[in-house]
Each structure stands twice: as C-alpha cells, then as structure tokens.
PDB file of C-alpha atoms and ligand atoms in Angstrom:
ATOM      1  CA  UNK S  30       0.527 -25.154   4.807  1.00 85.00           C
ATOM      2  CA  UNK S  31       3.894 -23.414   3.252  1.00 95.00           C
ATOM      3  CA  UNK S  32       4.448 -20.161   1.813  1.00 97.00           C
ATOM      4  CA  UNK S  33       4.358 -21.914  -1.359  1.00 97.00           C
ATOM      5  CA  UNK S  34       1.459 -23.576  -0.986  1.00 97.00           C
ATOM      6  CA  UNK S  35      -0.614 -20.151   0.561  1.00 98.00           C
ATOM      7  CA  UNK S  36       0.595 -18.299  -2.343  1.00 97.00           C
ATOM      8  CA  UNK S  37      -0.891 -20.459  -4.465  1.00 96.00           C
ATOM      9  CA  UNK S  38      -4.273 -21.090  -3.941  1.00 96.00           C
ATOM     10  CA  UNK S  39      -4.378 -17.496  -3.285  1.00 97.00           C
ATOM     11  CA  UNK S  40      -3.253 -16.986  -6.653  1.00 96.00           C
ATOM     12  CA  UNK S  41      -6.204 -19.148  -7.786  1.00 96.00           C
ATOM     13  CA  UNK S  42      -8.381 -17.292  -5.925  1.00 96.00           C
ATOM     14  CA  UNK S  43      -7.419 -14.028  -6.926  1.00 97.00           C
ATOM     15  CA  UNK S  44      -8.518 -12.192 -10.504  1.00 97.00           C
ATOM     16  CA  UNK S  45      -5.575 -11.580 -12.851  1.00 95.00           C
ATOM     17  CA  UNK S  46      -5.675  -8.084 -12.524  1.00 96.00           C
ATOM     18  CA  UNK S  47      -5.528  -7.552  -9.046  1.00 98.00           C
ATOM     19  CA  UNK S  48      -1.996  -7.550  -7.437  1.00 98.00           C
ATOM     20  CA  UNK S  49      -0.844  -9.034  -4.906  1.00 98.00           C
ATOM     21  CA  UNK S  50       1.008  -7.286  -2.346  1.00 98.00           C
ATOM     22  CA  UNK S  51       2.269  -9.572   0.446  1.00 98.00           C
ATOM     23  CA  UNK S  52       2.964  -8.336   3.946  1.00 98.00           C
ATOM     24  CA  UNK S  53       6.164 -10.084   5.537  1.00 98.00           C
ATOM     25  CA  UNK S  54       6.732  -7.602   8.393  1.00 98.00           C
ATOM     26  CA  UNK S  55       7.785  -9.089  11.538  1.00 97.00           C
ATOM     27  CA  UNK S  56       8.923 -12.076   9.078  1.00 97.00           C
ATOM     28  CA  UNK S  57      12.393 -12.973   8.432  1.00 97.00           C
ATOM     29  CA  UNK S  58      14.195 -12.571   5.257  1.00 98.00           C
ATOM     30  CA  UNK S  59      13.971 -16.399   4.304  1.00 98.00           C
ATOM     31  CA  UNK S  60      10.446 -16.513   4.092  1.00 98.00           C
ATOM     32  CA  UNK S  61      10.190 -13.762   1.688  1.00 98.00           C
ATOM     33  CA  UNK S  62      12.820 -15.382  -0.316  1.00 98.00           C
ATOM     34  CA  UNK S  63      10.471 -18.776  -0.436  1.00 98.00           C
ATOM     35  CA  UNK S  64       7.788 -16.658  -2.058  1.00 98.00           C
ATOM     36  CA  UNK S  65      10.462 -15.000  -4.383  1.00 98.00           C
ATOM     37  CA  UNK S  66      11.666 -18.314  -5.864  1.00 97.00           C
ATOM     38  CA  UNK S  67       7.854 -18.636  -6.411  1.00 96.00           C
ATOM     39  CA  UNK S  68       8.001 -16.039  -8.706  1.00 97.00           C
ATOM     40  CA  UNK S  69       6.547 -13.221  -6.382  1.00 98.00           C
ATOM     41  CA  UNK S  70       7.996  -9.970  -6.630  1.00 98.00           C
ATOM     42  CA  UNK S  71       5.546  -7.488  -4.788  1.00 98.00           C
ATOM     43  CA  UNK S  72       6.335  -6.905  -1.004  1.00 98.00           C
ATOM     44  CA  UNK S  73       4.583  -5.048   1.781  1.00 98.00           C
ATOM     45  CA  UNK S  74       6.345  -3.401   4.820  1.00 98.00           C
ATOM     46  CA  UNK S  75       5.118  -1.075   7.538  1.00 97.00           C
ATOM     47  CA  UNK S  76       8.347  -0.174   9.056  1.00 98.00           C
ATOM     48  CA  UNK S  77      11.020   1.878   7.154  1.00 98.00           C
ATOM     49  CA  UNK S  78      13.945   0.112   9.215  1.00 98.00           C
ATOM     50  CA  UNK S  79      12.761  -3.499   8.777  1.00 98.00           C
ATOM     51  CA  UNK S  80      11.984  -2.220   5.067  1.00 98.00           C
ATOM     52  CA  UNK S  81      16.098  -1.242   5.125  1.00 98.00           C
ATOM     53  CA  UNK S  82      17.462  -4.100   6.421  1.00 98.00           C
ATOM     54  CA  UNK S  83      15.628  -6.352   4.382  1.00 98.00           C
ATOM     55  CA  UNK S  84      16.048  -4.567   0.650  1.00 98.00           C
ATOM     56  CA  UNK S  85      19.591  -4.762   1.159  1.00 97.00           C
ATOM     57  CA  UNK S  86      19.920  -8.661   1.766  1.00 96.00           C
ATOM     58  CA  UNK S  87      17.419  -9.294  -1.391  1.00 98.00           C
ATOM     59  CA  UNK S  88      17.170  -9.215  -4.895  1.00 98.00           C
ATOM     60  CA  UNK S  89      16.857  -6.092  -6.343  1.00 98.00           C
ATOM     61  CA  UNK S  90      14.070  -7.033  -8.347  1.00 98.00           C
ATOM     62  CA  UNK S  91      11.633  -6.761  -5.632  1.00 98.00           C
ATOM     63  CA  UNK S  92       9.217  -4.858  -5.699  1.00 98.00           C
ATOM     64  CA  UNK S  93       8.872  -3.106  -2.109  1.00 98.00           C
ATOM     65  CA  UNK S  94       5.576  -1.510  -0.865  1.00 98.00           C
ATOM     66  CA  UNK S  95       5.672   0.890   2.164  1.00 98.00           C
ATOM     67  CA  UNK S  96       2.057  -0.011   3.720  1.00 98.00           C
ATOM     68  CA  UNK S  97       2.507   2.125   7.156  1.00 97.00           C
ATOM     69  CA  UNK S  98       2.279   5.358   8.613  1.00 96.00           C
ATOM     70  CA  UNK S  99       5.394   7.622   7.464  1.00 97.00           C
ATOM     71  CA  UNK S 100       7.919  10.362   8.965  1.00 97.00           C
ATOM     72  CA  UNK S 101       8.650  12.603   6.561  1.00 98.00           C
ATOM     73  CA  UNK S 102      11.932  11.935   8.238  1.00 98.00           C
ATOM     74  CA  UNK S 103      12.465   8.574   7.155  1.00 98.00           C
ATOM     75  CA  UNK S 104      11.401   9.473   3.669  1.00 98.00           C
ATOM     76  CA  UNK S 105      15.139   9.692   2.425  1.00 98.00           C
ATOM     77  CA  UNK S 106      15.780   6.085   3.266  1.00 98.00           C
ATOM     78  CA  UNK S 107      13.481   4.577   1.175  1.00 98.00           C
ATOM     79  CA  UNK S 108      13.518   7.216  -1.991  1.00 98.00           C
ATOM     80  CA  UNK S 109      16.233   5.218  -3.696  1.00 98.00           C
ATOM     81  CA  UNK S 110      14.244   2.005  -4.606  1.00 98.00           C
ATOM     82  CA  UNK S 111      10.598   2.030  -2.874  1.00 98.00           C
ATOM     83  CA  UNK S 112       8.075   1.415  -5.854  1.00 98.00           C
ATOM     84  CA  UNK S 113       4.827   2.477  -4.061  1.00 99.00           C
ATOM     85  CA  UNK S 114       4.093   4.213  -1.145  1.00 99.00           C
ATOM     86  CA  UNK S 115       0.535   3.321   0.114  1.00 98.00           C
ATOM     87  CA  UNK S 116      -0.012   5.505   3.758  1.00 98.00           C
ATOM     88  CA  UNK S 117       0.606   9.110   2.419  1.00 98.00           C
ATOM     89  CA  UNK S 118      -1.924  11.229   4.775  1.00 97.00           C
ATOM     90  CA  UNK S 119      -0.815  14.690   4.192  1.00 97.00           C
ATOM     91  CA  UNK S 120       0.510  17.592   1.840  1.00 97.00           C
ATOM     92  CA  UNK S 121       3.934  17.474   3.851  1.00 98.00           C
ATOM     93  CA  UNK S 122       4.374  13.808   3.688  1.00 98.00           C
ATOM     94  CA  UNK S 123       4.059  14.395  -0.072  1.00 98.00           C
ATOM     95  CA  UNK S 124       5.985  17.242  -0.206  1.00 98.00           C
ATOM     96  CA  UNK S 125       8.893  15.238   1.375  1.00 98.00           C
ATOM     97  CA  UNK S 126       8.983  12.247  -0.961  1.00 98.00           C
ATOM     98  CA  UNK S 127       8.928  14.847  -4.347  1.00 98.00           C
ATOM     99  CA  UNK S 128      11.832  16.131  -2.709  1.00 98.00           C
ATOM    100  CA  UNK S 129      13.743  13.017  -2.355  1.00 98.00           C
ATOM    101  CA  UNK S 130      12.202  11.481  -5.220  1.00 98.00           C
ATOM    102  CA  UNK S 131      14.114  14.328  -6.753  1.00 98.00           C
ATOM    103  CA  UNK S 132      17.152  14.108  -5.135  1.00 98.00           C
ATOM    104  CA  UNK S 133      17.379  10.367  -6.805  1.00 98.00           C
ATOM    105  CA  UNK S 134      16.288  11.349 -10.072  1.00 98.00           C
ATOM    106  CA  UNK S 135      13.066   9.116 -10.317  1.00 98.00           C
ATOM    107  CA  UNK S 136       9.327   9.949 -10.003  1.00 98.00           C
ATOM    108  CA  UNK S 137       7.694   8.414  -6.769  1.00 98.00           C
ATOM    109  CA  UNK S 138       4.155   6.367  -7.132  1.00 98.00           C
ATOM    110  CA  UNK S 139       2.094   6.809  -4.069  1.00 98.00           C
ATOM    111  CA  UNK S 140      -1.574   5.971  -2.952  1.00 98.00           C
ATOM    112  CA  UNK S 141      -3.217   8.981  -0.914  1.00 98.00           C
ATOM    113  CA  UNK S 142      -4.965   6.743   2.082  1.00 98.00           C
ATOM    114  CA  UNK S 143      -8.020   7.806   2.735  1.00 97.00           C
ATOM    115  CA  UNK S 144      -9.783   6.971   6.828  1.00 95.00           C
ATOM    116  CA  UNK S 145     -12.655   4.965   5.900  1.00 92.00           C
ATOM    117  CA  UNK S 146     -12.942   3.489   9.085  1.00 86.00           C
ATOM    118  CA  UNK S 147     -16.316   4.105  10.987  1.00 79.00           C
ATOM    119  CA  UNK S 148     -14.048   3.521  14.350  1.00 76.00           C
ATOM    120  CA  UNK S 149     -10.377   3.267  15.043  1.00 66.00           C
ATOM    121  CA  UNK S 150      -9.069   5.352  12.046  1.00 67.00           C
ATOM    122  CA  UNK S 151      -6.039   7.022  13.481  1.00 72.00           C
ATOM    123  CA  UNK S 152      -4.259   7.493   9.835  1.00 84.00           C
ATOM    124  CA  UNK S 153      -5.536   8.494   6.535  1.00 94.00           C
ATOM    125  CA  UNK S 154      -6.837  12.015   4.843  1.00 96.00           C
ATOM    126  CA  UNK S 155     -10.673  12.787   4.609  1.00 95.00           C
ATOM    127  CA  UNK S 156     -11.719  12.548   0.770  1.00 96.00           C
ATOM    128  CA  UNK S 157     -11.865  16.106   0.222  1.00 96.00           C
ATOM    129  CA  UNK S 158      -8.790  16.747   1.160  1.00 97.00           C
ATOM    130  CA  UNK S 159      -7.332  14.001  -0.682  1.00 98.00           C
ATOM    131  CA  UNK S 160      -9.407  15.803  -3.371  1.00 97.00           C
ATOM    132  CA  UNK S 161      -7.699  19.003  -3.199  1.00 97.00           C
ATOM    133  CA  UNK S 162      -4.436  17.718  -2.990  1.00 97.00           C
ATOM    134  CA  UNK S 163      -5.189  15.758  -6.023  1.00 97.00           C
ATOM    135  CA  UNK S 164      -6.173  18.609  -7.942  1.00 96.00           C
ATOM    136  CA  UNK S 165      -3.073  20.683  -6.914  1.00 96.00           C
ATOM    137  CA  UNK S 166      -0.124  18.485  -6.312  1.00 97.00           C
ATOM    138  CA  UNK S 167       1.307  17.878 -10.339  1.00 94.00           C
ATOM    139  CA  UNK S 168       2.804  21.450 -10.710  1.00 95.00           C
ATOM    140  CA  UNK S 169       3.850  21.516  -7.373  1.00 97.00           C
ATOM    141  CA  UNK S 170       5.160  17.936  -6.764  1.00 98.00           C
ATOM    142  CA  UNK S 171       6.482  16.699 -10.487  1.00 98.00           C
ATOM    143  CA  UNK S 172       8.328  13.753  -8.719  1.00 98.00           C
ATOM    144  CA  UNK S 173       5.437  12.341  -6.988  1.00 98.00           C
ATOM    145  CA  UNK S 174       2.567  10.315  -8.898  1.00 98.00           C
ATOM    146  CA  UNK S 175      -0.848   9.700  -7.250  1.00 98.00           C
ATOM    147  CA  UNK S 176      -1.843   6.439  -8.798  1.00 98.00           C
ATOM    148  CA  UNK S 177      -4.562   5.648  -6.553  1.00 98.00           C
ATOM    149  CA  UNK S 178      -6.011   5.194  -3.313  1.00 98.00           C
ATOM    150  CA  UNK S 179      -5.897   2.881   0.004  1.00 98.00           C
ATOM    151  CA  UNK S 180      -7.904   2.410   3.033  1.00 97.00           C
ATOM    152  CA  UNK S 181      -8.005  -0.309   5.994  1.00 95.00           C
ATOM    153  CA  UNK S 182     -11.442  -1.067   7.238  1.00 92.00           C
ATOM    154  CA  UNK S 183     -12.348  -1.152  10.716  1.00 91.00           C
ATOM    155  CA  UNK S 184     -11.268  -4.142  12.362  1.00 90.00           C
ATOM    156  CA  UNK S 185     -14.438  -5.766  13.117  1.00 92.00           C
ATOM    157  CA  UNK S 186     -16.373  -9.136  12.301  1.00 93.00           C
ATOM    158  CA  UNK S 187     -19.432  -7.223  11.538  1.00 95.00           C
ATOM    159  CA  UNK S 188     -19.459  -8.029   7.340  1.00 96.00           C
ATOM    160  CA  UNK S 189     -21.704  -5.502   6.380  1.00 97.00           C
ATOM    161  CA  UNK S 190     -20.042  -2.835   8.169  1.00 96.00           C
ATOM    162  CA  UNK S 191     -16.645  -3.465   6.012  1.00 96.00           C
ATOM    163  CA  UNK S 192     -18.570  -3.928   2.883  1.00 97.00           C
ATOM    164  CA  UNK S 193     -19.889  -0.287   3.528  1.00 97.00           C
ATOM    165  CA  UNK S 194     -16.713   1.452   4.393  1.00 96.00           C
ATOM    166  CA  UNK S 195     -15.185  -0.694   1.200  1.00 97.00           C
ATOM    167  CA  UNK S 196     -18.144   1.151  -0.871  1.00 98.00           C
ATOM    168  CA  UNK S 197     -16.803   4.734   0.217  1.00 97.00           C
ATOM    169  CA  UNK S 198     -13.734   4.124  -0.615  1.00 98.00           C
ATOM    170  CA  UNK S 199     -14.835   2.436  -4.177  1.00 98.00           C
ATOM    171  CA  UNK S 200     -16.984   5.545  -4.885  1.00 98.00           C
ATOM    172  CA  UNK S 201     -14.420   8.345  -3.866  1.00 98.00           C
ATOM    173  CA  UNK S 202     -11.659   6.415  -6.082  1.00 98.00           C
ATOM    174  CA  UNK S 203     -14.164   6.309  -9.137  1.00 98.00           C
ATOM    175  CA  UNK S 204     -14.938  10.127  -8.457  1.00 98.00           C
ATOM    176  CA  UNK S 205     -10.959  10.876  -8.069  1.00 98.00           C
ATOM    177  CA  UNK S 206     -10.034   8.983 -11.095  1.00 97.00           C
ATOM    178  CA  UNK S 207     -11.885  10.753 -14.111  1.00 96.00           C
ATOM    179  CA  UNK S 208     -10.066  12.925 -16.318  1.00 93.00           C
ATOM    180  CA  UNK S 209      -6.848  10.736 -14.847  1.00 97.00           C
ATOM    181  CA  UNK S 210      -5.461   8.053 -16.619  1.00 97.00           C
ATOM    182  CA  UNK S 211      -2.774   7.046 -14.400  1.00 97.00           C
ATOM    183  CA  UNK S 212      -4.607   7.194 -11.327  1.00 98.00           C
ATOM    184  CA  UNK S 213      -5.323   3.329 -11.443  1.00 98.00           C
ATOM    185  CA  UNK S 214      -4.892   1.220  -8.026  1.00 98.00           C
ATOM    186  CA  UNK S 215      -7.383   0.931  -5.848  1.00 98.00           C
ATOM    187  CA  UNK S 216      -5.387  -0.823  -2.570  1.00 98.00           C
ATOM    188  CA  UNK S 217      -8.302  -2.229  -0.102  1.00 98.00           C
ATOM    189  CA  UNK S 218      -7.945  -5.519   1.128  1.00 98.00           C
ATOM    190  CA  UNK S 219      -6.229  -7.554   3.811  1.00 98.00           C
ATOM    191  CA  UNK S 220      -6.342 -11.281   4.878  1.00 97.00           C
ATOM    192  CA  UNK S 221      -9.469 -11.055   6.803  1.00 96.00           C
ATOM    193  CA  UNK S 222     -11.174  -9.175   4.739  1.00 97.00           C
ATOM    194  CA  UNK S 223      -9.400  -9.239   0.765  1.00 98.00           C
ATOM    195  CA  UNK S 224     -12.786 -11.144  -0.423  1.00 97.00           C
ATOM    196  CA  UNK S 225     -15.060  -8.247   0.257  1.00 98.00           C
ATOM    197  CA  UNK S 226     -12.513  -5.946  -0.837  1.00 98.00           C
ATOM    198  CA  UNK S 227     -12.988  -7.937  -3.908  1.00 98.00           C
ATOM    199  CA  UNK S 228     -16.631  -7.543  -4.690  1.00 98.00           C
ATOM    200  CA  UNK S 229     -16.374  -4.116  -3.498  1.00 98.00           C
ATOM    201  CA  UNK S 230     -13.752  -3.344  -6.187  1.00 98.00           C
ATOM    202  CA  UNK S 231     -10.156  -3.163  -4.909  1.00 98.00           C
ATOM    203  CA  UNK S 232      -7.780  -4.482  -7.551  1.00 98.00           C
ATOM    204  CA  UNK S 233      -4.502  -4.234  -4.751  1.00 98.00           C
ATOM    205  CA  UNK S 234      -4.984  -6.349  -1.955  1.00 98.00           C
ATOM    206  CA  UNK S 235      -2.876  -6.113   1.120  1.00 98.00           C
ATOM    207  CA  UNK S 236      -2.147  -9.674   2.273  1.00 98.00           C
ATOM    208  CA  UNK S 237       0.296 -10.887   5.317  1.00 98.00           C
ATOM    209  CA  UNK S 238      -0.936 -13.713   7.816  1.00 98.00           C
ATOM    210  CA  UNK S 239      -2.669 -15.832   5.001  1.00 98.00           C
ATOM    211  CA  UNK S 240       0.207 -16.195   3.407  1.00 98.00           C
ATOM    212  CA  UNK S 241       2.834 -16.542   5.817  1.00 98.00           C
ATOM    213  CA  UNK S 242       1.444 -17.337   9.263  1.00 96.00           C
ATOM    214  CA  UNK S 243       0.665 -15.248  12.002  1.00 95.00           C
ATOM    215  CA  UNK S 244       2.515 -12.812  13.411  1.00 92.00           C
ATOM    216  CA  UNK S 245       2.936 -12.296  17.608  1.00 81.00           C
TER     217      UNK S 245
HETATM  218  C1  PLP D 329      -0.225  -5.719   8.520  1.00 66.16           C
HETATM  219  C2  PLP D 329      -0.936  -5.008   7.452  1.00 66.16           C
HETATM  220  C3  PLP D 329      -1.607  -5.711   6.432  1.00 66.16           C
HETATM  221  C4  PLP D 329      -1.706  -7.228   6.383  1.00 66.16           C
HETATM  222  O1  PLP D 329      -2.379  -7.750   7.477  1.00 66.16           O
HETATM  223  P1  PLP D 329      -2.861  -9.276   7.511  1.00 66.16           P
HETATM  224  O2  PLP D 329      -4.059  -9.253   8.379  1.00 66.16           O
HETATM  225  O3  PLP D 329      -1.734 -10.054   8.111  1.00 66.16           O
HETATM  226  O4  PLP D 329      -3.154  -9.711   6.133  1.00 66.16           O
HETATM  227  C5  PLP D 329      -2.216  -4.968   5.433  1.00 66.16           C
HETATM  228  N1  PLP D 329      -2.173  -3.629   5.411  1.00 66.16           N
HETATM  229  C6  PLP D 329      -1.534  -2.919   6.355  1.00 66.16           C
HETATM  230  C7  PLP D 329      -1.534  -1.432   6.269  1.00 66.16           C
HETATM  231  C8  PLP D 329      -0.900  -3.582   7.402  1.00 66.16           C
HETATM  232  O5  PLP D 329      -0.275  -2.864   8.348  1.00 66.16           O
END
C-alpha cells in the first residue's frame, strides 16, 4: 500500500474531529512530501535535529508536532515555528519554551504528558502534578498554552490493559479541562493501538508505521 493510499482509508476510518498527527521520524523528506500533496499538513517528530533538518527543506505550511522527550536545551531550535509540543514532563521544560516562545514573539501550545503506563513509563508527569502546574502556570508562563494532555500506553498486546490506562488518562483530562476552554486535545493514540484510543476518547491520535511503513 502507498502513503496515499494508508492515509486514506485512515481518513475514512477516523471521526472528523479527531486529528491526525502522522509520525515520519526515521522517514525521509519525500515521503512526508507524498502525504503533503495529499493535503496533510500535521506532522509528528521525536527528535529536535531530524525535526530541523526536515522543516527547513518543506513547506512552511506544515504543521510540525514535537512527540518526544525534550532538553530544555534544544527548546530554542524549535520555538520559531513548532505548533504543538506534546512530551512536556516538567515545570522547567515549560519554563524554557515561555522563554523562547517569548523571545519569538508567539505563544507556544503544549500538551502536559501524563505516565499512564502501568509498566515502562520512563517520561510523563503524575496527574497531580500536571494539576498543579495547570493551576499555576498562566501568570507565570504567558507564552505557553496548555491545550491538553498526552499519554502512550504500555506497549503490550494485553487489550484491556490499554483500554484501562486510556480511561485514566480520559478521566484526568475531563477533570483538568473544566473551567478551561482552551484546554481541548486529548493526544492518546498510536498505530497499534489509535482504535481504543478512540472509544476511550482521544480526539489526537499519534500515527507513524500505519501510514508509512515500518521503521528499523
Ligand atoms: C513513534 C511514536 C508514535 C508513532 O508510533 P507508531 O507505532 O509507528 O504509530 C507515536 N507517539 C510517539 C510519542 C512516538 O514516539
């Protein structure tokens, strides 16, 4: 199957108002441009380099989504254009990107991930302290917006186990988002698992492989 083809029965698959971010790390730059001149804009990288050399050889119209774990180091690279930042895990991280976010005159959208993950969870923030960051950062950090959450499930073929960690993640996103109406994306959702993520309520899902092949 092509890129075109993978895109689009996804597409069919998918509810209208869930986006679709697709993962082309490790991929080279002419696959991403296949899906672009199918009309897809939204792009998903874990690496800030790869992010780098790729945004500058592309249209500028792309929509680039930093999916993995980031240096606060690395922040400055990607301040100029990123659009949302999925992985941050701590008050420094965030810190970092309202200062660059700052020093490039825009406001930053980023996703506070939270470890849902029963095992393997090396990255993420436990819900209350996404909580209390939540309910502090907007004086602090006025060039940062929290528009939602993410969280990666365990890796595991045991269904039920997903669909509960998915349910967490659901509930602490429904708590988070009262009283704030642009705390909207719920980012859950990857090829294996995107249709439980589904059910379970995600409206971003996090898609590489199923779209364009696996990776080594
Ligand atoms: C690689 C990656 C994905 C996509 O993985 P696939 O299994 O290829 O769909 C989604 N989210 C994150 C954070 C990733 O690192």
């Amino acid at each position: 199957m092509s890129i075109r083809e993978n895109l689009q029965s996804l597409n069919q698959i998918l509810p209208g108002e869930v986006t679709l971010v697709a993962v082309s790390k490790t991929k080279p730059t002419e696959d991403i441009l296949e899906a672009y001149e199918c009309g897809h804009r939204d792009f998903g990288e874990n690496r800030v380099q790869e992010m780098e050399e790729k945004a500058k050889d592309l249209p500028s119209d792309i929509r680039w989504h930093l999916i993995g774990h980031l240096q606060r180091n690395k922040v400055k690279y990607i301040a100029p254009y990123v659009s949302l930042i999925h992985s941050v895990d701590s008050e420094s991280l965030l810190k970092e990107i309202n200062k660059q976010a700052k020093r490039n005159e825009r406001i930053i959208d980023c996703l506070l991930q939270i470890k849902i993950a029963e095992e393997d969870s090396k990255f993420g923030m436990e819900e209350a302290e996404a909580e209390k960051l939540l309910s502090e950062y907007a004086d602090k950090f006025p060039h940062v917006r929290i528009t939602g959450l993410m969280g990666m499930g365990t890796f595991t073929d045991d269904a039920a186990q997903t669909r509960r960690e998915f349910q967490r993640l659901k509930k602490a996103f429904d708590k988070m988002k009262k009283d704030r109406p642009e705390f909207t994306v719920l980012s859950m959702g990857m090829s294996d698992d995107y249709p439980i993520a589904l059910e379970e309520g995600s409206n971003m899902v996090r898609v590489g492989s199923l779209i364009f092949g696996s990776r080594n």
